[in-house]
Amino acid sequence: MEQRSVEVLRLTTGETAALVTGVNLIRREKGNNYIIYKDPRNSEEPYKACRNICKHQGGTFVKDVEDSTSGTLRCTKHGWKLDPSTMKYVNPPDSFIQEKLVPEVDEDGRLSLVELSPPEPWDNDARPPQTVQPGEVQLTFFAHACMELKLGDKTMFFDPWLTGPAFARGWWLLHEPPADWLERLSRADLIYISHVHSDHLSYPTLALLSERNPNIPIYVGDTAMPVFCKLQQSGVKMNNIHVCSFGVWQEINADLRFMILMDGVHPDMDTCILVDYKGHLILNTVDCTQPNGGRLPKNVDIMMSDFAGGASGFPMTFSGGRYTDEWKAKFIATERKKLLYYKTQVVRDVNPKVYCPFAGYFVEAYPGDRYIRDTNTKNSGEQLNSLINRYSDHIITWTPQPGAILDLALILDDTVDRRLAIVDPPLGTKIFKDSWDFDFYIDKINESIGSEIFAYPDWIRFYYEWAGFRDYNLVLRMIETDEDFHPIEGGYDFLVDFQDLSFPEQRPNREHAYLEIKNRIGVHRQTVLKGLFWDDLYIGFQNRISRDPDNFHFKFWNHMQILLPQRPPDWSGFLRKQRGKPTRAVWKPADKSNSVALLDMLFKAKALLVPGIIASLATVVYMYFALTINR
């Protein structure tokens, strides 16, 4: 895509002369605000400039009164800090760089700011909308971020997570998908998968799909971290994966096309999609924090996006210092409220005919995660739709239930009662899940615990050298734990010094950042064995974290969650070199068969004991009444 130059701001000669050395915050109408940093000592680049929009969630920067000497700016939403002299974020450190505008000064001394940007790609070969008939374009909600689109004679699915957990064993489906989901998914003409996170790229779902139709076309964006980078580790066979360039129409037939767009904050992994059927646009921004850098098509027919929050280990899994239950509850309530208003504003800017909140319907259902479930409160789709209705009552909102169907033609027909355009599931349909088959999936995860590699302590050095993170003044203590995050006798407890990638017995004497992570042993060892991203541990709530000082190490987490090597560690080669070296016992969980035998024994004992217990109770009751009568 070719770039084009757009002048977004022009100052008069007087306004240019009035700019002070250092930070200048320029406000214009319609939210077009800018940051200009003036440094007259720098003859090559006397001005640096950018839009005054935080990359996190679109907040506005103000001068940081708590740190006025450094010249940093602070975002009013979440406290992220920007150094305008470098256009780099200093909080979180080592994270993002603000996209700069190009400053130009003309012969009259007027400063203008020019933006180099691609054109809105949907304007390329734009099509006027044609008439569609009832039943021609229908959307059916399945679960979480999974929607089935009937588009003429083609059927398309978004992000099918329809069985099993996500993020190892931390997330479980809130809704019960339609009973025939696998049959319908296997008959689809194409599938779009937005990104690598397992609540969108669900290998348990694809494993069942591959048994029926491994050749179904799957479309993904050309992200730096490929969506299917862990396909080999999954063991799933999908044979027809298409990697699409961003902003380019993918032509399916004469009526149907779509383009995949990147996220402005996480372009290396997140994507969203715009579907065009006969000129009618359906926009799905999925989980993108700033979809397409905040530049989205207006007045689309249907828009859907995430809404819930709660998709992070912070602050629920953190302990020590300020992380009391009271602080967490207050923080979560504030963050969820900010997210609601941010999503409301994005929807109002796009101005769709219909808006649907999705990609947030999950629950921490496993009994051992009750603390997370009770603490990690989330927004509801009804809350967001209520806000949208309050500020933009012309937008039709849809809070979906599994099996509910929206018909676009009936939405567009002003002569039809629009309530008829959305058909809820039949009465008696099971909406919410009440069982999740925990044992099956957790047992599969725990198979990694007994791997031979963990008999050799050298696995620690081998794994972290494979991971490749170093030259950073951080010391990590990693502790393997049981279900309740208590250290396991025979589990590993070790230190990693990332400054020189060494593995000391004690913390070094120098000043350093310290991070202590307790991980459930099964998920930890599966992550190590298969070379998986640490999202399963962090986003999946499978650890407990404390840090000193209480700083977020973006560079570390970004590496472990996104930048790990795509190929898994060569454990076969590791074992060949280890054979003959001293080993230690490989810790294994208690044998379930013993537990089953014990339960069976208790059940049989119960059969023998019950008659005696009943007889004893009868004796007690008899004596009570006898004493009462004799008084």
Coordinates of C-alpha atoms in Angstrom, one line a residue, residues 110-624:
R110 CA 4.8 28.7 9.6
L111 CA 5.0 25.2 11.0
S112 CA 2.9 22.5 9.6
L113 CA 2.6 18.8 10.6
V114 CA 2.3 16.2 7.9
E115 CA 1.1 12.6 8.5
L116 CA 2.5 9.8 6.3
S117 CA -0.2 7.2 6.3
P118 CA -1.7 4.6 4.0
P119 CA -5.1 5.5 2.6
E120 CA -8.2 3.9 4.2
P121 CA -7.9 0.6 2.4
W122 CA -11.7 0.0 2.3
D123 CA -11.9 3.1 0.0
N124 CA -10.0 1.1 -2.6
D125 CA -12.7 -0.1 -5.1
A126 CA -15.5 0.8 -2.7
R127 CA -18.9 -0.6 -3.7
P128 CA -22.4 0.9 -3.3
P129 CA -24.6 -1.3 -1.2
Q130 CA -27.1 -3.5 -3.1
T131 CA -30.4 -4.8 -1.9
V132 CA -30.3 -8.0 0.2
Q133 CA -33.2 -10.3 0.8
P134 CA -34.4 -11.7 4.2
G135 CA -32.3 -14.8 5.0
E136 CA -29.5 -13.7 2.7
V137 CA -27.2 -12.2 5.3
Q138 CA -27.6 -13.8 8.8
L139 CA -25.3 -13.8 11.8
T140 CA -25.6 -16.5 14.4
F141 CA -23.8 -16.2 17.8
F142 CA -22.1 -19.4 19.0
A143 CA -19.8 -18.5 22.0
H144 CA -17.3 -15.9 23.1
A145 CA -15.8 -14.5 19.9
C146 CA -17.3 -17.1 17.6
M147 CA -19.9 -15.9 15.1
E148 CA -21.3 -17.7 12.1
L149 CA -22.0 -15.5 9.1
K150 CA -24.3 -16.6 6.3
L151 CA -23.4 -14.5 3.3
G152 CA -25.4 -15.6 0.3
D153 CA -24.3 -19.1 -0.6
K154 CA -21.2 -18.9 1.6
T155 CA -20.7 -19.5 5.3
M156 CA -17.9 -17.9 7.3
F157 CA -16.9 -18.4 10.9
F158 CA -15.0 -16.0 13.2
D159 CA -12.6 -17.4 15.9
P160 CA -14.1 -20.8 16.8
W161 CA -13.4 -21.5 20.4
L162 CA -16.2 -24.0 21.1
T163 CA -14.8 -26.7 23.4
G164 CA -12.1 -27.1 26.0
P165 CA -10.3 -24.4 28.0
A166 CA -8.2 -21.5 26.8
F167 CA -4.9 -20.3 28.3
A168 CA -4.0 -23.8 29.5
R169 CA -6.9 -24.3 32.0
G170 CA -7.6 -20.8 33.2
W171 CA -10.5 -19.8 30.9
W172 CA -13.6 -21.8 30.2
L173 CA -16.6 -21.1 28.0
L174 CA -19.4 -19.2 29.7
H175 CA -22.0 -20.2 27.1
E176 CA -23.2 -23.5 25.8
P177 CA -22.6 -23.4 22.0
P178 CA -25.4 -24.8 19.8
A179 CA -25.4 -28.6 20.0
D180 CA -24.6 -29.0 16.2
W181 CA -21.6 -26.6 16.3
L182 CA -19.1 -29.2 15.0
E183 CA -21.3 -30.2 12.1
R184 CA -21.9 -26.6 11.1
L185 CA -18.2 -25.6 11.6
S186 CA -17.0 -28.5 9.4
R187 CA -19.4 -27.4 6.6
A188 CA -18.2 -23.8 6.6
D189 CA -16.6 -22.3 3.5
L190 CA -14.0 -20.3 5.3
I191 CA -12.8 -19.4 8.8
Y192 CA -11.1 -16.2 10.0
I193 CA -8.8 -16.5 13.1
S194 CA -7.7 -13.1 14.5
H195 CA -4.6 -14.0 16.5
V196 CA -2.6 -16.5 18.4
H197 CA -4.4 -16.3 21.8
S198 CA -6.1 -19.6 22.6
D199 CA -9.5 -18.1 23.2
H200 CA -9.4 -17.3 19.4
L201 CA -7.1 -20.0 18.1
S202 CA -8.5 -23.0 20.0
Y203 CA -6.6 -26.1 19.3
P204 CA -9.1 -28.3 21.1
T205 CA -11.7 -27.0 18.7
L206 CA -9.5 -27.4 15.6
A207 CA -8.5 -30.9 16.7
L208 CA -12.1 -32.0 16.4
L209 CA -12.6 -30.0 13.2
S210 CA -9.5 -31.6 11.6
E211 CA -11.0 -35.1 12.0
R212 CA -13.9 -34.0 9.8
N213 CA -12.5 -31.4 7.4
P214 CA -8.7 -30.7 7.7
N215 CA -8.8 -28.9 4.3
I216 CA -11.2 -26.1 5.3
P217 CA -9.7 -22.7 4.2
I218 CA -8.5 -20.7 7.3
Y219 CA -7.5 -17.0 6.8
V220 CA -5.1 -15.1 9.1
G221 CA -3.2 -11.9 9.0
D222 CA 0.5 -11.6 8.1
T223 CA 1.6 -10.8 11.6
A224 CA 5.2 -10.8 12.7
M225 CA 4.2 -13.5 15.2
P226 CA 2.4 -16.0 12.9
V227 CA -1.0 -17.1 14.2
F228 CA -0.1 -20.7 13.6
C229 CA 3.5 -20.5 14.9
K230 CA 2.8 -23.3 17.4
L231 CA 0.9 -25.6 15.0
Q232 CA 3.6 -28.2 15.2
Q233 CA 3.5 -28.4 19.0
S234 CA -0.3 -28.8 18.9
G235 CA -0.3 -31.9 16.8
V236 CA -3.4 -30.6 14.9
K237 CA -3.4 -31.1 11.1
M238 CA -4.9 -28.1 9.2
N239 CA -3.9 -28.1 5.6
N240 CA -5.3 -25.0 4.0
I241 CA -4.0 -21.9 5.9
H242 CA -3.9 -18.6 4.0
V243 CA -1.8 -15.7 5.3
C244 CA -3.2 -12.4 4.1
S245 CA -1.5 -9.0 3.6
F246 CA -3.1 -6.2 5.6
G247 CA -5.6 -3.9 3.9
V248 CA -6.0 -6.0 0.8
W249 CA -9.3 -7.3 -0.4
Q250 CA -9.5 -11.1 -0.4
E251 CA -12.1 -11.9 -3.1
I252 CA -14.2 -15.0 -2.3
N253 CA -16.7 -14.5 -5.1
A254 CA -18.4 -11.7 -6.9
D255 CA -20.5 -10.7 -3.8
L256 CA -18.2 -11.5 -0.9
R257 CA -14.7 -10.2 0.0
F258 CA -12.9 -9.2 3.2
M259 CA -9.7 -7.6 4.3
I260 CA -7.7 -8.1 7.5
L261 CA -6.4 -5.0 9.3
M262 CA -3.7 -4.8 12.0
D263 CA -3.8 -3.4 15.5
G264 CA -2.0 -0.1 16.1
V265 CA -0.7 -1.1 19.6
H266 CA 0.1 -4.8 18.9
P267 CA 0.7 -5.0 15.1
D268 CA 2.9 -8.0 15.6
M269 CA 0.1 -10.2 16.8
D270 CA -3.4 -8.7 16.8
T271 CA -5.7 -8.2 13.8
C272 CA -9.3 -7.3 13.0
I273 CA -11.5 -7.9 9.9
L274 CA -13.8 -6.0 7.6
V275 CA -16.3 -8.1 5.6
D276 CA -18.0 -6.7 2.4
Y277 CA -21.0 -8.5 1.1
K278 CA -22.7 -6.7 -1.9
G279 CA -21.4 -3.4 -0.5
H280 CA -22.7 -4.0 3.1
L281 CA -19.9 -3.8 5.6
I282 CA -19.4 -5.9 8.8
L283 CA -16.6 -4.7 11.0
N284 CA -15.2 -7.0 13.7
T285 CA -12.4 -5.4 15.8
V286 CA -12.1 -8.5 18.0
D287 CA -9.5 -7.7 20.8
C288 CA -7.6 -4.9 19.1
T289 CA -6.7 -2.1 21.5
Q290 CA -6.4 0.4 18.6
P291 CA -7.8 -1.4 15.5
N292 CA -6.1 -0.1 12.3
G293 CA -4.4 2.6 14.4
G294 CA -7.8 4.1 15.3
R295 CA -8.8 4.7 11.7
L296 CA -12.0 2.8 11.0
P297 CA -14.7 2.9 8.4
K298 CA -17.8 4.9 9.3
N299 CA -21.5 4.0 9.1
V300 CA -20.9 0.3 8.7
D301 CA -23.9 -2.0 8.8
I302 CA -22.7 -4.2 11.7
M303 CA -19.9 -3.8 14.2
M304 CA -18.8 -6.2 16.9
S305 CA -16.0 -5.9 19.5
D306 CA -14.7 -7.1 22.8
F307 CA -16.1 -5.4 25.9
A308 CA -15.5 -7.3 29.2
G309 CA -11.9 -6.8 30.4
G310 CA -10.5 -9.2 32.9
A311 CA -8.1 -10.8 30.3
S312 CA -4.9 -10.3 32.3
G313 CA -3.2 -11.7 35.3
F314 CA -2.9 -8.1 36.7
P315 CA -3.7 -7.5 39.4
M316 CA -5.6 -10.6 40.5
T317 CA -2.5 -12.9 40.6
F318 CA -0.3 -10.3 42.3
S319 CA 0.5 -10.3 46.0
G320 CA 2.4 -8.2 48.6
G321 CA 2.6 -4.5 49.1
R322 CA -0.5 -2.6 47.8
Y323 CA -2.2 -5.8 46.4
T324 CA -4.9 -6.2 49.0
D325 CA -8.3 -7.4 48.1
E326 CA -9.7 -3.9 48.7
W327 CA -7.1 -2.3 46.4
K328 CA -7.8 -4.9 43.7
A329 CA -11.5 -4.4 43.8
K330 CA -11.2 -0.6 43.5
F331 CA -8.6 -0.9 40.7
I332 CA -10.8 -3.4 38.7
A333 CA -13.9 -1.3 39.1
T334 CA -12.1 1.8 37.8
E335 CA -10.5 0.0 34.9
R336 CA -13.7 -1.7 33.8
K337 CA -15.5 1.7 33.9
K338 CA -12.8 3.3 31.7
L339 CA -13.0 0.4 29.3
L340 CA -16.8 0.8 29.0
Y341 CA -16.6 4.5 28.1
Y342 CA -13.7 3.9 25.7
K343 CA -15.6 1.2 23.8
T344 CA -18.7 3.4 23.8
Q345 CA -16.7 6.2 22.1
V346 CA -15.2 3.9 19.5
V347 CA -18.7 2.6 18.6
R348 CA -20.1 6.1 18.4
D349 CA -17.2 7.1 16.1
V350 CA -17.9 4.1 13.8
N351 CA -21.7 4.7 14.0
P352 CA -22.8 1.3 12.9
K353 CA -26.5 0.4 12.3
V354 CA -26.1 -2.6 14.7
Y355 CA -23.5 -3.1 17.5
C356 CA -22.8 -6.4 19.2
P357 CA -20.5 -6.9 22.2
F358 CA -18.7 -10.2 22.1
A359 CA -15.3 -11.7 22.7
G360 CA -15.7 -11.5 26.4
Y361 CA -17.9 -14.4 27.5
F362 CA -15.5 -16.6 29.5
V363 CA -15.5 -17.7 33.1
E364 CA -12.8 -19.0 35.5
A365 CA -14.9 -22.1 36.1
Y366 CA -12.4 -24.5 37.7
P367 CA -13.1 -24.8 41.4
G368 CA -9.5 -24.1 42.3
D369 CA -9.8 -20.7 40.7
R370 CA -12.7 -19.5 42.7
Y371 CA -10.6 -16.6 44.1
I372 CA -9.9 -15.4 40.6
R373 CA -13.6 -15.8 39.5
D374 CA -14.8 -13.8 42.6
T375 CA -12.2 -11.1 42.2
N376 CA -12.0 -10.7 38.4
T377 CA -15.3 -9.0 37.9
K378 CA -16.0 -8.2 34.2
N379 CA -18.2 -5.8 32.3
S380 CA -21.4 -7.2 30.8
G381 CA -22.6 -6.8 27.3
E382 CA -25.8 -5.3 28.7
Q383 CA -23.8 -2.6 30.5
L384 CA -22.0 -1.5 27.3
N385 CA -25.2 -1.6 25.2
S386 CA -27.0 0.5 27.9
L387 CA -24.3 3.2 27.6
I388 CA -24.4 3.2 23.8
N389 CA -28.2 3.5 23.9
R390 CA -27.9 6.4 26.3
Y391 CA -25.6 8.4 24.0
S392 CA -26.5 7.1 20.6
D393 CA -30.1 5.7 20.7
H394 CA -30.2 5.4 16.9
I395 CA -27.7 2.5 17.1
I396 CA -29.4 -0.9 17.4
T397 CA -27.6 -3.0 20.1
W398 CA -27.6 -6.8 20.3
T399 CA -26.6 -8.7 23.4
P400 CA -26.2 -12.2 21.9
Q401 CA -27.1 -15.6 23.2
P402 CA -25.9 -18.8 21.7
G403 CA -28.0 -19.7 18.7
A404 CA -29.5 -16.2 18.4
I405 CA -29.8 -15.0 14.8
L406 CA -29.6 -11.5 13.3
D407 CA -31.0 -10.9 9.8
L408 CA -29.4 -7.9 8.1
A409 CA -32.2 -7.4 5.5
L410 CA -34.8 -6.9 8.2
I411 CA -32.5 -4.5 10.0
L412 CA -32.2 -2.4 6.9
D413 CA -36.0 -2.5 6.1
D414 CA -37.6 0.5 7.8
T415 CA -41.1 -0.9 7.1
V416 CA -40.4 -3.9 9.3
D417 CA -40.5 -4.0 13.0
R418 CA -36.8 -4.3 13.8
R419 CA -37.5 -6.5 16.8
L420 CA -38.2 -9.2 14.2
A421 CA -34.7 -8.9 12.8
I422 CA -33.2 -10.7 15.9
V423 CA -34.5 -14.1 16.7
D424 CA -33.6 -15.5 20.2
P425 CA -32.9 -19.2 20.8
P426 CA -36.0 -21.4 21.3
L427 CA -37.4 -21.6 24.8
G428 CA -35.6 -24.3 26.8
T429 CA -32.3 -23.8 25.0
K430 CA -29.4 -24.2 27.3
I431 CA -27.7 -20.8 27.5
F432 CA -24.9 -21.2 30.1
K433 CA -22.6 -24.1 30.6
D434 CA -22.6 -26.0 33.9
S435 CA -20.0 -28.6 33.2
W436 CA -16.6 -28.4 31.5
D437 CA -14.9 -31.8 31.6
F438 CA -12.1 -30.5 33.8
D439 CA -10.4 -33.8 34.4
F440 CA -9.9 -34.7 30.8
Y441 CA -8.1 -31.4 29.9
I442 CA -6.1 -31.1 33.2
D443 CA -4.9 -34.7 32.9
K444 CA -3.6 -33.9 29.4
I445 CA -1.7 -30.9 30.8
N446 CA -0.3 -32.9 33.7
E447 CA 1.1 -35.5 31.3
S448 CA 4.1 -33.1 30.9
I449 CA 5.0 -33.3 34.6
G450 CA 6.6 -36.7 34.3
S451 CA 8.7 -35.9 31.2
E452 CA 12.3 -37.3 31.4
I453 CA 13.8 -33.9 30.8
F454 CA 12.9 -32.8 34.4
A455 CA 15.1 -35.6 35.8
Y456 CA 18.1 -33.5 34.7
P457 CA 18.4 -30.1 36.4
D458 CA 20.3 -28.8 33.4
W459 CA 16.9 -28.3 31.7
I460 CA 16.8 -24.9 33.4
R461 CA 19.8 -23.5 31.6
F462 CA 18.9 -25.2 28.3
Y463 CA 15.4 -23.7 28.4
Y464 CA 16.3 -20.2 29.2
E465 CA 19.1 -20.1 26.7
W466 CA 16.6 -21.3 24.1
A467 CA 14.2 -18.5 25.3
G468 CA 16.9 -16.0 24.5
F469 CA 16.1 -13.2 27.0
R470 CA 19.2 -11.6 28.6
D471 CA 21.1 -8.3 29.2
Y472 CA 18.4 -7.0 31.5
N473 CA 18.9 -6.3 35.2
L474 CA 16.2 -8.6 36.5
V475 CA 16.4 -11.7 38.7
L476 CA 13.6 -14.2 38.5
R477 CA 12.8 -16.8 41.2
M478 CA 10.6 -19.6 39.8
I479 CA 8.8 -21.9 42.1
E480 CA 6.8 -25.0 41.1
T481 CA 3.6 -25.4 43.2
D482 CA 0.6 -27.5 43.8
E483 CA -3.0 -26.5 42.9
D484 CA -3.1 -24.0 45.8
F485 CA 0.3 -22.4 45.0
H486 CA 2.1 -24.1 47.9
P487 CA 5.7 -25.2 47.0
I488 CA 6.0 -28.9 46.2
E489 CA 8.6 -31.1 47.8
G490 CA 10.6 -32.4 44.8
G491 CA 9.5 -29.5 42.6
Y492 CA 12.0 -27.1 41.2
D493 CA 12.8 -23.8 42.9
F494 CA 15.5 -21.8 41.1
L495 CA 16.9 -18.3 40.3
V496 CA 17.6 -16.8 36.8
D497 CA 19.8 -13.7 36.6
F498 CA 18.9 -12.2 33.2
Q499 CA 21.7 -9.6 33.3
D500 CA 24.2 -12.4 32.3
L501 CA 21.8 -15.3 32.0
S502 CA 23.3 -17.1 35.0
F503 CA 21.6 -19.3 37.5
P504 CA 22.9 -18.4 41.0
E505 CA 22.1 -20.2 44.2
Q506 CA 21.4 -16.8 45.9
R507 CA 20.3 -13.4 44.8
P508 CA 23.3 -11.3 43.7
N509 CA 24.6 -8.5 45.9
R510 CA 24.1 -5.7 43.3
E511 CA 21.0 -3.6 43.1
H512 CA 18.5 -5.4 40.8
A513 CA 14.8 -5.8 40.1
Y514 CA 13.4 -9.0 41.5
L515 CA 10.4 -11.1 40.3
E516 CA 9.1 -14.1 42.1
I517 CA 6.6 -16.4 40.3
K518 CA 4.9 -19.4 41.7
N519 CA 3.5 -21.6 39.0
R520 CA 1.2 -24.6 39.0
I521 CA 3.5 -27.4 38.1
G522 CA 1.5 -29.0 35.3
V523 CA 1.1 -25.8 33.3
H524 CA 4.6 -24.7 34.0
R525 CA 6.1 -27.9 32.7
Q526 CA 3.8 -28.1 29.7
T527 CA 4.9 -24.5 28.8
V528 CA 8.6 -25.5 29.1
L529 CA 8.3 -28.8 27.4
K530 CA 6.4 -27.5 24.3
G531 CA 8.0 -24.1 24.2
L532 CA 4.7 -22.3 24.6
F533 CA 4.2 -18.6 25.3
W534 CA 3.8 -17.6 28.9
D535 CA 0.3 -16.4 28.2
D536 CA -0.9 -19.7 29.5
L537 CA 0.7 -18.9 32.9
Y538 CA 0.0 -15.2 33.1
I539 CA -3.3 -14.6 31.3
G540 CA -4.5 -18.1 32.4
F541 CA -4.1 -17.2 36.1
Q542 CA -1.8 -20.2 36.7
N543 CA 0.7 -18.3 38.8
R544 CA 1.1 -15.9 41.7
I545 CA 3.5 -13.0 41.3
S546 CA 5.3 -10.6 43.6
R547 CA 7.9 -8.0 42.5
D548 CA 10.4 -5.7 44.1
P549 CA 10.3 -2.9 43.2
D550 CA 6.6 -2.9 42.0
N551 CA 7.4 -2.2 38.4
F552 CA 6.1 -3.8 35.2
H553 CA 9.0 -5.1 33.1
F554 CA 7.5 -4.8 29.7
K555 CA 10.6 -5.9 27.9
F556 CA 10.7 -9.2 29.8
W557 CA 7.0 -10.0 29.5
N558 CA 6.8 -8.9 25.9
H559 CA 9.6 -11.4 25.1
M560 CA 8.1 -14.3 27.0
Q561 CA 4.6 -13.7 25.7
I562 CA 5.4 -12.8 22.0
L563 CA 9.1 -13.1 21.1
L564 CA 10.0 -16.7 22.1
P565 CA 11.5 -18.8 19.2
Q566 CA 8.8 -20.3 17.0
R567 CA 10.5 -23.7 17.0
P568 CA 10.2 -25.6 20.3
P569 CA 13.4 -26.5 22.3
D570 CA 15.3 -29.5 21.0
W571 CA 14.7 -31.8 24.0
S572 CA 15.7 -34.9 22.1
G573 CA 19.2 -33.3 21.6
F574 CA 19.2 -32.2 25.2
L575 CA 18.5 -35.8 26.4
R576 CA 21.2 -37.3 24.2
K577 CA 23.8 -35.1 25.9
Q578 CA 22.4 -35.7 29.4
R579 CA 22.3 -39.5 29.4
G580 CA 24.7 -40.8 31.9
K581 CA 24.6 -37.7 34.1
P582 CA 23.2 -37.8 37.7
T583 CA 19.4 -37.5 37.8
R584 CA 16.9 -36.6 40.3
A585 CA 13.4 -38.1 40.9
V586 CA 10.8 -36.6 38.6
W587 CA 7.9 -35.4 40.7
K588 CA 4.6 -36.8 39.8
P589 CA 1.1 -36.1 41.2
A590 CA -0.6 -38.7 43.3
D591 CA -1.9 -41.7 41.5
K592 CA -5.6 -41.1 40.7
S593 CA -6.2 -44.8 40.8
N594 CA -5.4 -44.9 44.5
S595 CA -7.9 -42.1 45.1
V596 CA -10.6 -43.9 43.1
A597 CA -9.9 -47.1 45.0
L598 CA -10.2 -45.2 48.3
L599 CA -13.5 -43.7 47.2
D600 CA -14.8 -47.1 46.2
M601 CA -13.7 -48.5 49.6
L602 CA -15.5 -45.7 51.4
F603 CA -18.6 -46.3 49.3
K604 CA -18.7 -50.0 50.2
A605 CA -18.0 -49.1 53.9
K606 CA -20.9 -46.7 53.8
A607 CA -23.2 -49.5 52.6
L608 CA -22.2 -51.4 55.7
L609 CA -22.2 -48.5 58.1
V610 CA -25.5 -46.9 57.2
P611 CA -27.8 -49.5 58.8
G612 CA -25.8 -49.2 62.0
I613 CA -25.9 -45.5 61.9
I614 CA -29.7 -45.5 61.4
A615 CA -30.1 -47.9 64.3
S616 CA -28.0 -45.7 66.6
L617 CA -30.1 -42.7 65.6
A618 CA -33.3 -44.6 66.3
T619 CA -32.0 -45.4 69.8
V620 CA -31.1 -41.8 70.5
V621 CA -34.5 -40.6 69.4
Y622 CA -36.3 -43.2 71.5
M623 CA -34.3 -42.3 74.6
Y624 CA -35.1 -38.6 74.1

